[in-house]
Tab-separated table of C-alpha atoms in Angstrom:
chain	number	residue	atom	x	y	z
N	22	UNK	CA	66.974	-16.776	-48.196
N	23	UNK	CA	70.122	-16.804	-50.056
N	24	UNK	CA	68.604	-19.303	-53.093
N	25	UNK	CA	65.885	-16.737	-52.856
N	26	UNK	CA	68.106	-13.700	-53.569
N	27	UNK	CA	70.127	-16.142	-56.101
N	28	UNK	CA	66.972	-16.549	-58.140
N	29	UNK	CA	66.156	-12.606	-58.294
N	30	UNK	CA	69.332	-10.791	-58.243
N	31	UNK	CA	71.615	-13.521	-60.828
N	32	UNK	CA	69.197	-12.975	-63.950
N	33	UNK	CA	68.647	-8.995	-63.051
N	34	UNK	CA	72.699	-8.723	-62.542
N	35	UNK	CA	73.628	-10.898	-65.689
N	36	UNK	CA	70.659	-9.136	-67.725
N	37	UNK	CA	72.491	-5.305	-66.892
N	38	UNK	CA	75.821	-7.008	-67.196
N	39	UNK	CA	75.329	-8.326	-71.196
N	40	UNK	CA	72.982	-5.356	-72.222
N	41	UNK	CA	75.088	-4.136	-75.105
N	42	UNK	CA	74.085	-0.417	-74.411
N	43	UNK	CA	74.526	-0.466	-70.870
N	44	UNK	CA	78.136	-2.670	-71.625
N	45	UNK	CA	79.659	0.030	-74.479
N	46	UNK	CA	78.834	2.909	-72.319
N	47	UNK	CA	80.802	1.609	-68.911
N	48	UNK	CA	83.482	0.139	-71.823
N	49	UNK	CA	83.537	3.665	-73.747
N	50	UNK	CA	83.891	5.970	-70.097
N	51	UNK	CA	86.946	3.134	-69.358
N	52	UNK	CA	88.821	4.121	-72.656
N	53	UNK	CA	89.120	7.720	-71.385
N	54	UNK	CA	89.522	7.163	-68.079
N	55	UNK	CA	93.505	6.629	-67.959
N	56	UNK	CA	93.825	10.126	-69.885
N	57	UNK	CA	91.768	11.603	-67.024
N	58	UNK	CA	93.974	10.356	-64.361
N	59	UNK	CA	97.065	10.964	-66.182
N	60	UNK	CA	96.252	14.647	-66.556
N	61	UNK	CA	94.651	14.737	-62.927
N	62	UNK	CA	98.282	14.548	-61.773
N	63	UNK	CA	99.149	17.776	-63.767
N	64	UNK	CA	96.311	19.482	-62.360
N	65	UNK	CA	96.822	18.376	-59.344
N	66	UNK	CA	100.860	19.546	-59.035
N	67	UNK	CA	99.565	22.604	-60.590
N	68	UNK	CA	97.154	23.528	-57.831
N	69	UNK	CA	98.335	21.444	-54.865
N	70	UNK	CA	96.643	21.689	-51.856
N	71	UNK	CA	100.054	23.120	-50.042
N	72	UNK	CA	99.868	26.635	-48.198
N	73	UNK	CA	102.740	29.369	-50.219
N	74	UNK	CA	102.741	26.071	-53.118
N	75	UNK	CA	101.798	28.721	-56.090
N	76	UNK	CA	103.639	31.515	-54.563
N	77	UNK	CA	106.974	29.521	-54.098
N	78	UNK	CA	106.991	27.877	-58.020
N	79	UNK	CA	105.782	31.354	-58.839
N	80	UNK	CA	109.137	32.809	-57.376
N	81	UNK	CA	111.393	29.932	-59.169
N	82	UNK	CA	109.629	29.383	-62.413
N	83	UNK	CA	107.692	32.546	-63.221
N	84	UNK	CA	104.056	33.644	-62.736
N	85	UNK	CA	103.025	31.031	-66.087
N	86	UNK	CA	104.498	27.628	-64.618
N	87	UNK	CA	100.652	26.946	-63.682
N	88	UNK	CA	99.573	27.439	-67.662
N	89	UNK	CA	102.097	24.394	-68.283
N	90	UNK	CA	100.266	22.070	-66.016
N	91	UNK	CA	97.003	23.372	-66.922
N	92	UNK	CA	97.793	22.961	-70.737
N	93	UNK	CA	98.022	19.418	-69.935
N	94	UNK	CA	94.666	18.822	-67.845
N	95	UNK	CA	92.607	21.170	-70.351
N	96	UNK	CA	93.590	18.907	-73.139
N	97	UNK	CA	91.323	16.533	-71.964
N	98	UNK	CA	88.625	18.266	-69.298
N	99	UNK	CA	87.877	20.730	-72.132
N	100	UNK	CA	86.560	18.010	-74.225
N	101	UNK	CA	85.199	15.133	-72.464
N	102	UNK	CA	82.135	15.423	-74.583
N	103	UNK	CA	83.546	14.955	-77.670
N	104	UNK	CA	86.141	12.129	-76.092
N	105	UNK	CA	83.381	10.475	-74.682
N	106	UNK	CA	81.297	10.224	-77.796
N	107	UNK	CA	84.227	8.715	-79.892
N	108	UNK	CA	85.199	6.154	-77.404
N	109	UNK	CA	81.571	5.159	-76.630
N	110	UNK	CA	81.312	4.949	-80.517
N	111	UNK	CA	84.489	2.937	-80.434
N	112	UNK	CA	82.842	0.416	-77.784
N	113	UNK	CA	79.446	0.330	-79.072
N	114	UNK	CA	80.667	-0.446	-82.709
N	115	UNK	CA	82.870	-3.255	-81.568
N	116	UNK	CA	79.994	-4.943	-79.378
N	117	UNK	CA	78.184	-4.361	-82.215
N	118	UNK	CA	80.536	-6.176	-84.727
N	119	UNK	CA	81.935	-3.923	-86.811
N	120	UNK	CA	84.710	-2.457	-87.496
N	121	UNK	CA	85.790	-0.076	-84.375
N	122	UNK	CA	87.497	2.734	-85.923
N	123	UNK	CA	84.826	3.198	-88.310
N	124	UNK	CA	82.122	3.556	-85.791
N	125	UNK	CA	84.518	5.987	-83.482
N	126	UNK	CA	84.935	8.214	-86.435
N	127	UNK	CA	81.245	8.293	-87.841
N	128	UNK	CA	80.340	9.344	-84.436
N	129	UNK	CA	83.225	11.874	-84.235
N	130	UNK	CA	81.489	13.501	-87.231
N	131	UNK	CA	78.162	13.020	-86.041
N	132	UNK	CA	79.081	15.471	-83.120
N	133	UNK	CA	80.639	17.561	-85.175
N	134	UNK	CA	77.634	18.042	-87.227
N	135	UNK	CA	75.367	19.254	-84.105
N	136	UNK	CA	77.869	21.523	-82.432
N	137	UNK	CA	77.538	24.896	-83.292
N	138	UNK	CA	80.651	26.683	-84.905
N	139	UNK	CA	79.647	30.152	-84.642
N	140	UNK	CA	80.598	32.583	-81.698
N	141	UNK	CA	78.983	36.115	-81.277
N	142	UNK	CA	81.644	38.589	-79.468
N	143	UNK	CA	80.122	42.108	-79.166
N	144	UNK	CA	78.535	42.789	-82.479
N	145	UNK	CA	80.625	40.385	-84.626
N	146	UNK	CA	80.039	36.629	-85.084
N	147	UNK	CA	83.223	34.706	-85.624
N	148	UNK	CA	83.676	30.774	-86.719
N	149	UNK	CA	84.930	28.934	-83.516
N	150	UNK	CA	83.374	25.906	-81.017
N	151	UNK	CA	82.946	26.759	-77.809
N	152	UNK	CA	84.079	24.411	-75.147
N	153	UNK	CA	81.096	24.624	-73.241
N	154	UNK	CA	79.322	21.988	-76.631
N	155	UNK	CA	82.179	19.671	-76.301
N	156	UNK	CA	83.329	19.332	-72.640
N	157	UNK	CA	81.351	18.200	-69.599
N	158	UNK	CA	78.265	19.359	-70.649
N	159	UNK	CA	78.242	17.597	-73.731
N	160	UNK	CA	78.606	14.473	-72.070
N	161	UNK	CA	75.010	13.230	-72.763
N	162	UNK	CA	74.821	14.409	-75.803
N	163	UNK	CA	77.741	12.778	-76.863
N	164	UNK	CA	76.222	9.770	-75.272
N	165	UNK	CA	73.179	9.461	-77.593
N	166	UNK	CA	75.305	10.562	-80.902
N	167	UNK	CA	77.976	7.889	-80.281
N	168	UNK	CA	74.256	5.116	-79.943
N	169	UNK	CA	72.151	6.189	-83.092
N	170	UNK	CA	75.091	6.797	-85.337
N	171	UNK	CA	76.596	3.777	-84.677
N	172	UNK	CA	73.340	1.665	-84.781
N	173	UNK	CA	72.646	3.586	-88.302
N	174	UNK	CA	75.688	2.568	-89.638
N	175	UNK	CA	75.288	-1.400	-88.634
N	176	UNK	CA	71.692	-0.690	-90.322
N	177	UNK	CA	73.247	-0.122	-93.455
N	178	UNK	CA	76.221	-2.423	-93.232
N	179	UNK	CA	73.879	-5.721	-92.319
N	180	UNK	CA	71.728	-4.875	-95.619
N	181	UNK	CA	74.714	-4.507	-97.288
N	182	UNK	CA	74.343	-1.194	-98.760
N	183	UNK	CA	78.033	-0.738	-99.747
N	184	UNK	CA	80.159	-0.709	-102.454
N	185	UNK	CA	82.373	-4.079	-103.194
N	186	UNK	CA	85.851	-3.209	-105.248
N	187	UNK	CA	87.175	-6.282	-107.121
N	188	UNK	CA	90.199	-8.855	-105.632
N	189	UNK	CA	92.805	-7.779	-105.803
N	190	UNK	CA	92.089	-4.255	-104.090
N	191	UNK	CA	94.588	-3.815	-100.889
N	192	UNK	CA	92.009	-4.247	-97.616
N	193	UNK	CA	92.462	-0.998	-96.108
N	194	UNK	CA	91.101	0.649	-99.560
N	195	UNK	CA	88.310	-2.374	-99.712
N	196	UNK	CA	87.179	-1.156	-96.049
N	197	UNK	CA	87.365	2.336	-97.029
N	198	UNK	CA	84.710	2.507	-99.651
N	199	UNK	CA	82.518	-0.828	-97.584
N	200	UNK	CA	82.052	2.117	-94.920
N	201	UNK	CA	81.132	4.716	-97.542
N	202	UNK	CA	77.709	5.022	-98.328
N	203	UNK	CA	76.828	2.916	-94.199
N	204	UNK	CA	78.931	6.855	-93.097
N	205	UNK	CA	76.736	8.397	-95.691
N	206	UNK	CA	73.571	7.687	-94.719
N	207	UNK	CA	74.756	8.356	-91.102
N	208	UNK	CA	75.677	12.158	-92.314
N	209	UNK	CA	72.689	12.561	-93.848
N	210	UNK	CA	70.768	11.532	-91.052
N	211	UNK	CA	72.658	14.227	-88.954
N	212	UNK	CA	72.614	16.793	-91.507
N	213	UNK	CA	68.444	16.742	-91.243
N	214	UNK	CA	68.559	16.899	-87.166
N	215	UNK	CA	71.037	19.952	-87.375
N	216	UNK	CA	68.310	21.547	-89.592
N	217	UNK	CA	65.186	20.167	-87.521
N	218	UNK	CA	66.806	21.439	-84.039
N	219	UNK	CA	67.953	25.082	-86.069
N	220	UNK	CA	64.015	25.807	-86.573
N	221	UNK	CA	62.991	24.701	-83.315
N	222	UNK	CA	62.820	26.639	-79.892
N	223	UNK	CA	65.858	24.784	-78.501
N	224	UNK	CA	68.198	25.616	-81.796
N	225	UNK	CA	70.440	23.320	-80.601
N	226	UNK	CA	70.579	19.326	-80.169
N	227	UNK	CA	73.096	20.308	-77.214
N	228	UNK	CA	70.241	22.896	-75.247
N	229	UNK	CA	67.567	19.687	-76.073
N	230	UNK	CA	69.204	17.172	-74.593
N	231	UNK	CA	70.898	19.700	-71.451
N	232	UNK	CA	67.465	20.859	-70.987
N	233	UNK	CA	65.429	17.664	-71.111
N	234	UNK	CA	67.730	15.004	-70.042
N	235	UNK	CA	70.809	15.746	-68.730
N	236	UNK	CA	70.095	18.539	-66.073
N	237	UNK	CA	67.612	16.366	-64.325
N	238	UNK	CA	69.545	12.908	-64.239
N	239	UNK	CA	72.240	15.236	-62.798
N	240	UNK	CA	69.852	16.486	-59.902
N	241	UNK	CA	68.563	13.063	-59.096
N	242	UNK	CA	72.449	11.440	-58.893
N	243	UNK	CA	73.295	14.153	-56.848
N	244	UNK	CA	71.299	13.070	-53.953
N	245	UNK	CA	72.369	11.080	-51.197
N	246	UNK	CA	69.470	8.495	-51.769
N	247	UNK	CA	70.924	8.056	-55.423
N	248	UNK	CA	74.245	6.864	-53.549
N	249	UNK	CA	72.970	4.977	-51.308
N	250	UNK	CA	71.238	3.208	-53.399
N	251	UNK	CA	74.470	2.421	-55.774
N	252	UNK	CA	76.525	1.922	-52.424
N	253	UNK	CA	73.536	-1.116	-51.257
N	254	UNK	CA	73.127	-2.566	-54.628
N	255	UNK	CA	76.935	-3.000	-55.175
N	256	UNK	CA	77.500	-4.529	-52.266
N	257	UNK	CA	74.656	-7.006	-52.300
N	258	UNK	CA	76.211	-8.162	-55.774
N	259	UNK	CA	79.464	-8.852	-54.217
N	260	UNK	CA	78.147	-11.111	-51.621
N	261	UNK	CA	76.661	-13.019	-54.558
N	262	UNK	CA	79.963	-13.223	-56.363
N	263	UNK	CA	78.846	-10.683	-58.691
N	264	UNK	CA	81.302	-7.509	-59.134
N	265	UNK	CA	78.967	-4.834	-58.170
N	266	UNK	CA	80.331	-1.584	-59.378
N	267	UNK	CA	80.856	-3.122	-62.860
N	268	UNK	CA	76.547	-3.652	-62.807
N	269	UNK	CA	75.804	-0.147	-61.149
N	270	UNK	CA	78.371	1.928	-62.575
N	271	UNK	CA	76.199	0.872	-66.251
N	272	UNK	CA	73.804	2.948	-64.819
N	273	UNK	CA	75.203	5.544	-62.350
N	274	UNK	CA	78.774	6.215	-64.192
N	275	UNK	CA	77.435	8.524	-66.642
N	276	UNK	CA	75.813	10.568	-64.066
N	277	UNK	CA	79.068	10.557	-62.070
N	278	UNK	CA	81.184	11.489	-64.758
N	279	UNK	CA	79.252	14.655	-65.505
N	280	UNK	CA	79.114	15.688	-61.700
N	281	UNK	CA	82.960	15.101	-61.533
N	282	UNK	CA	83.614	17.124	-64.720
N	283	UNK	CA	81.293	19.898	-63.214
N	284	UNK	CA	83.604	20.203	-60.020
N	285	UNK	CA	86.817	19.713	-62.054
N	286	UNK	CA	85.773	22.665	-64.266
N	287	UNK	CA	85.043	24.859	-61.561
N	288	UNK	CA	88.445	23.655	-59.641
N	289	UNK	CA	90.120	24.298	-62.261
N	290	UNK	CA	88.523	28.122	-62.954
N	291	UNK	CA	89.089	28.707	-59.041
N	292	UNK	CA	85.046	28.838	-58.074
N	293	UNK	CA	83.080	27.557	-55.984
N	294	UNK	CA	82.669	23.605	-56.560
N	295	UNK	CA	78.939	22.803	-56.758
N	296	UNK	CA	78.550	18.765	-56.360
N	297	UNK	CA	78.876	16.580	-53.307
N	298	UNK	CA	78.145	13.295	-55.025
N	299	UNK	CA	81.012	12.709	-57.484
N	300	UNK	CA	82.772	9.342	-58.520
N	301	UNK	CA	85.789	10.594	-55.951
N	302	UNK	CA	82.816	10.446	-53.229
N	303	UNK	CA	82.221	7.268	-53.852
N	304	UNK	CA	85.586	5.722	-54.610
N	305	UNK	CA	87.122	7.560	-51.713
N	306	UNK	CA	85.025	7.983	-48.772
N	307	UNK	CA	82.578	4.931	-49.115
N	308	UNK	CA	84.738	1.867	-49.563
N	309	UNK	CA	88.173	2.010	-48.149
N	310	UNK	CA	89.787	-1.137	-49.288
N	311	UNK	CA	87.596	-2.172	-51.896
N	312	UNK	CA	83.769	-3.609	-52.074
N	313	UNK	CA	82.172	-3.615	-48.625
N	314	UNK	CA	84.962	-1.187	-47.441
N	315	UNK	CA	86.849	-4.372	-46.076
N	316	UNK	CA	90.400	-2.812	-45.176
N	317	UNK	CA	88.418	-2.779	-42.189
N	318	UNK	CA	87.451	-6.019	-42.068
N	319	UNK	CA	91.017	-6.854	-42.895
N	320	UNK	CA	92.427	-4.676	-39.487
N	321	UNK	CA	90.447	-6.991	-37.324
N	322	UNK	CA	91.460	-10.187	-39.006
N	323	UNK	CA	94.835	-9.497	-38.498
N	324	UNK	CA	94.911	-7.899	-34.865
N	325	UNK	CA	92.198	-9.753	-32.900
N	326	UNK	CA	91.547	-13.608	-34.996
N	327	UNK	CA	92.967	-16.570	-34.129
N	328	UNK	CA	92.367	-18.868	-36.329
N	329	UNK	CA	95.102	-19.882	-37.973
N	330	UNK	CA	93.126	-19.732	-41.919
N	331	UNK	CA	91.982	-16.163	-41.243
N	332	UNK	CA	95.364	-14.705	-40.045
N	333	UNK	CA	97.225	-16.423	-42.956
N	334	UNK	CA	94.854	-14.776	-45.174
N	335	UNK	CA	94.785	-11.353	-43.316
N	336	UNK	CA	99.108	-11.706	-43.671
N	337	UNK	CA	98.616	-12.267	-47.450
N	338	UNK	CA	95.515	-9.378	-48.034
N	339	UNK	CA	96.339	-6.942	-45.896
N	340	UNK	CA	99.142	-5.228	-48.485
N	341	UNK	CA	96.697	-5.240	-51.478
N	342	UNK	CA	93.987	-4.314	-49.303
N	343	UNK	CA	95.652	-1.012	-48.504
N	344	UNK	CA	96.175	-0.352	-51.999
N	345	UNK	CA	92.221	-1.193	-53.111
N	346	UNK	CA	92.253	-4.597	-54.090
N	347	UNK	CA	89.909	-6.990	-51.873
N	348	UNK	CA	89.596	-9.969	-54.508
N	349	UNK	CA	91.643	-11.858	-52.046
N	350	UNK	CA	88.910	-11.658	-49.007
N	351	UNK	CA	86.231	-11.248	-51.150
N	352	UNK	CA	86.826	-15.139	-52.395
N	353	UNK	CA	89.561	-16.483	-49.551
N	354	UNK	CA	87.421	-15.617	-46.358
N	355	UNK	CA	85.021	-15.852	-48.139
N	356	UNK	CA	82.687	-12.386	-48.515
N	357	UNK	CA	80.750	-14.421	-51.182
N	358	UNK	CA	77.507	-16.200	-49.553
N	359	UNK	CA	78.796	-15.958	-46.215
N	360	UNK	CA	75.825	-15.660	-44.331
N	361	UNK	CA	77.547	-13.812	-41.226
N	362	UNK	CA	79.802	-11.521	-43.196
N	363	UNK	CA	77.457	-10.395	-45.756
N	364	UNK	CA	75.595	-8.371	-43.014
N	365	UNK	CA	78.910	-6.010	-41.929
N	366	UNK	CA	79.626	-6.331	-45.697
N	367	UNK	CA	76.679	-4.918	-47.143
N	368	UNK	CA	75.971	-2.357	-43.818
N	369	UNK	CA	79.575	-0.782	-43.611
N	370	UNK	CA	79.681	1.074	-47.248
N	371	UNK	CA	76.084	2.404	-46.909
N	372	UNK	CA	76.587	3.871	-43.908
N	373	UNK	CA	79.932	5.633	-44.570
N	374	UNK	CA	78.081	6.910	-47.719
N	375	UNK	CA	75.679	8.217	-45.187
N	376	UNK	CA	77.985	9.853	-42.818
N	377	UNK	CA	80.191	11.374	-45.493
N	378	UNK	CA	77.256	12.711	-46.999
N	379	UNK	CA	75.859	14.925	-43.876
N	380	UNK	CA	79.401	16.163	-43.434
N	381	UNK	CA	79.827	16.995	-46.760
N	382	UNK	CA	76.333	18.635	-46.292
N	383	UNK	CA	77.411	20.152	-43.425
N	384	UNK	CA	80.589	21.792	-44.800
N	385	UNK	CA	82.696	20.105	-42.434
N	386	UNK	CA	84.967	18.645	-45.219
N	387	UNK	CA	85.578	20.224	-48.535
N	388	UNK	CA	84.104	18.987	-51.436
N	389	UNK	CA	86.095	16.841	-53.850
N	390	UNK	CA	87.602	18.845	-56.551
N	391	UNK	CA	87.138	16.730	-59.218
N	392	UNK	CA	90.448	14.809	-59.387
N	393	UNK	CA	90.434	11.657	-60.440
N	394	UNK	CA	93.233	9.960	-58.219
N	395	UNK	CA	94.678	6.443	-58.780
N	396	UNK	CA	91.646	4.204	-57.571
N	397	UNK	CA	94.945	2.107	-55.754
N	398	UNK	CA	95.544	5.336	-54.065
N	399	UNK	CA	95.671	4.498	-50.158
N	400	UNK	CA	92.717	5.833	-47.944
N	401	UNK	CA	94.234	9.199	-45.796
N	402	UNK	CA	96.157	10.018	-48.029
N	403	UNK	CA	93.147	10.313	-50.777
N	404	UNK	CA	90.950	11.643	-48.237
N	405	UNK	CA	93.743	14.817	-48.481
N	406	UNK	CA	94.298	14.583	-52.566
N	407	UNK	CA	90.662	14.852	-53.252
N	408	UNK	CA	89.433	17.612	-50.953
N	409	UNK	CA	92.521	19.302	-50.250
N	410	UNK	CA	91.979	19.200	-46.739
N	411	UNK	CA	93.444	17.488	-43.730
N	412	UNK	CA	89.719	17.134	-42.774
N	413	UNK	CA	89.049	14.621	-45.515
N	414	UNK	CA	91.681	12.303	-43.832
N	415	UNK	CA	90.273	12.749	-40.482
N	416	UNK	CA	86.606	11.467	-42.080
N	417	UNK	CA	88.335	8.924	-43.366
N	418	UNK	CA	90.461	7.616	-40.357
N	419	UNK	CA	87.158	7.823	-38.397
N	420	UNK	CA	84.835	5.469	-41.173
N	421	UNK	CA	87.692	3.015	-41.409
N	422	UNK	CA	87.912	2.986	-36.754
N	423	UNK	CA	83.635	2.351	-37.777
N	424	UNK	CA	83.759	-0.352	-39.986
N	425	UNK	CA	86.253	-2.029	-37.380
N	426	UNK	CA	83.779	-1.390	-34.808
N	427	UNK	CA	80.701	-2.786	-36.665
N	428	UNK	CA	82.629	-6.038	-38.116
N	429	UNK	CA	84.568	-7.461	-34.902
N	430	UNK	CA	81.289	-9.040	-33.518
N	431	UNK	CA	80.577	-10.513	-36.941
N	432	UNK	CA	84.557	-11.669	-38.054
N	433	UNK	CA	84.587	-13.220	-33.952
N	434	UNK	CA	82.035	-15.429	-35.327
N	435	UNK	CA	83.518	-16.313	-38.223
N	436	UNK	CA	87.254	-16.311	-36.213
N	437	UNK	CA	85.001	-19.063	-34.198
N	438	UNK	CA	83.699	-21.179	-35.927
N	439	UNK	CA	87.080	-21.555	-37.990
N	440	UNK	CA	88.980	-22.269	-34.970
N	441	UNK	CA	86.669	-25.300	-34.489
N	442	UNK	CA	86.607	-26.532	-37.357
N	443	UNK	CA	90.395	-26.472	-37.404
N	444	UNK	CA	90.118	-28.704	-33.730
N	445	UNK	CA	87.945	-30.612	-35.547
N	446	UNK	CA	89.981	-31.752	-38.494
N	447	UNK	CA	93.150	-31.745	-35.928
N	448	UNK	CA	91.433	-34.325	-34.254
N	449	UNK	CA	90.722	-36.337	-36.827
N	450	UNK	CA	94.189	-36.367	-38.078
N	451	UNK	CA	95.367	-36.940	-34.706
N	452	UNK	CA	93.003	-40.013	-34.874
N	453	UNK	CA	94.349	-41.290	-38.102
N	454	UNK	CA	97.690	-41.413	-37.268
N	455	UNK	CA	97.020	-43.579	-33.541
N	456	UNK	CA	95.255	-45.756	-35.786
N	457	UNK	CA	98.082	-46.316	-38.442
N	458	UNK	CA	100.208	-46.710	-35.037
């Protein structure tokens, strides 16, 4: 069964894995990610999820401390459309082979060119960009510039359609006019779709692809099935050796990323948050200790097993489990084709994603507000971050009490057939040493 799964899940896995687009895309969303949880914080301290919080600061600092905080977070959540296309552009043109900068900045320009700069207020048009082009909901669009700009540019720079200065020219001003007429042909290219999308119906590249593409990837990630799906897959990867979330977060992670913007944006305005199924759903009430949720796998290695290999490991993971990091179990137990562990393994995360789901349906637990949290962040006290709640914790406490319940029978097994094996090579030792004797 396992060389079965071997044969049909390596190539699939290792296919995603190299696909340059697939690749640039996960590498471009990483880029911006440490931005977004830096200026989570600030949102977060700004509207912490403390009764008489505001009202307090409000009383030391004035009625604007917020607008300090928020200054901060809206640096970034205002524009993750436009930050998203340049470091996608950035990743794409490096897997691509060129020069990185040059790639960033021709897509930079080649958003630029397709956002609208004009702003009617009343009677009176005025030039300005609205945020709505180059924040969340520009994700996708952003996503497409940052690919076709890119591979235009490559186009041009493989025939070699620039223009060579003589030795002797410092590099920097050699590079500068190589990229010239590979970012000229890009522009152009840009300039006609700004005039083709003007005439149409949708006058905008940003209502084409909102309309056509991005509004209905959003509504089928937002589904439970959707996670479900990303929860199973991941964790069948892992039990192959394969890092899961880096292969399914290629194809969910943009989806995710607008969903969590979506809440942030309405956090942040004080409405009502519309999405259950954000990336802090699935980082924070799905797997609590890593892949395969195993921090409660890790609890019953280190309270119930005797062997002495799995409670020397449990002693060593049971720190970094608590803090996210399950590389240790994953390939010290081992997780990895372990027959009798991959069932718990695999069954734990999908079900929690179930669970949390109906109570999130259910209104029992807040949604998440869109605040990106350390992913090292400790389960319970997330559960609280992300939702604001105390109930959040509670969901949490009870999935981790879960998992512990559905992998004792499994890590007894294990915790016997260890134990023997340990008598076994005891005995043998024991044997050796009578015999030198």
């Amino acid at each position: 069964m396992q060389k079965k799964f071997e044969q049909i899940l390596m190539p699939l896995a290792t296919k995603l894995g190299n696909n340059v687009v697939l690749k640039s895309l996960r590498d471009g969303f990483l880029i911006i990610t440490p931005l977004i949880i830096v200026t989570s914080t600030f949102l977060l301290i700004g509207n912490f999820p403390i009764p008489g919080w505001d009202s307090f600061w409000t009383g030391l600092l004035g009625k604007n401390w917020a607008e300090w905080f928020s200054a901060v977070s809206n640096s970034v959540f205002s524009f993750t459309g436009i930050l998203s296309c340049m470091a996608i552009g950035y990743a794409y043109g490096k897997n691509r082979g060129l020069e990185a900068i040059h790639a960033s900045v021709v897509a930079l320009i080649s958003f630029l060119i397709l956002t609208p700069t004009s702003v009617s207020i009343g009677k009176e048009t005025v030039g300005a960009v609205e945020t709505i082009y180059v924040g969340p909901n520009g994700i996708f669009l952003g996503i497409f510039i940052a690919i076709i700009s890119v591979e235009l540019y490559r186009f041009a720079v493989k025939r070699n359609w620039t223009i060579k200065m003589p030795d002797g020219v410092p590099p920097a001003v050699s590079q500068s006019f190589d990229a010239l007429i590979p970012s000229g042909l890009v522009i152009l290219f840009f300039f006609l779709v700004h005039i083709l999308f003007s005439i149409s119906s949708y006058d905008t590249a940003y209502n084409f692809i909102y309309t056509l593409i991005q509004a209905p990837l959003k509504h089928v990630g937002n589904s439970l099935p959707s996670v479900l799906l990303y929860n199973f897959l991941a964790s069948v990867l892992w039990v192959f050796g394969i890092n899961g979330p880096t292969i399914t977060n290629s194809v969910w992670s943009p989806i995710f990323f607008v969903l969590t913007q979506d809440n942030l944006k309405a956090y942040t305005n004080h409405l009502e948050i519309p999405h259950i199924y954000t990336q802090p759903f699935i980082d924070i009430f799905t797997t609590y200790g890593g892949g395969g949720s195993t921090l409660s796998l890790l609890i019953v290695m280190f309270v119930v097993c005797r062997s002495k290999r799995i409670r020397e490991l449990g002693k060593l993971a049971i720190l970094p489990g608590i803090f996210g990091i399950n590389e240790p179990i994953i390939f010290g137990l081992p997780v990895v084709l372990n027959p009798i562990i991959a069932i718990p393994f695999i069954v734990v995360p999908v079900l929690n994603t179930f669970i949390s789901g109906i109570v999130f349906t259910l209104g029992w637990v807040p949604k998440t507000t869109g605040v990106l949290l350390p992913w090292t962040t400790p389960p319970i006290i997330s559960g609280w971050l992300a939702t604001g709640s105390w109930t959040g914790s509670v969901l949490q406490l009870i999935e981790i009490i879960l998992g512990i319940m559905i992998y004792y029978p499994f890590v007894k097994m294990l915790d016997h057939q260890y134990l023997d094996e340990e008598a076994a090579a005891l005995e043998e030792d024991l044997n050796i040493d009578f015999n030198e004797v």
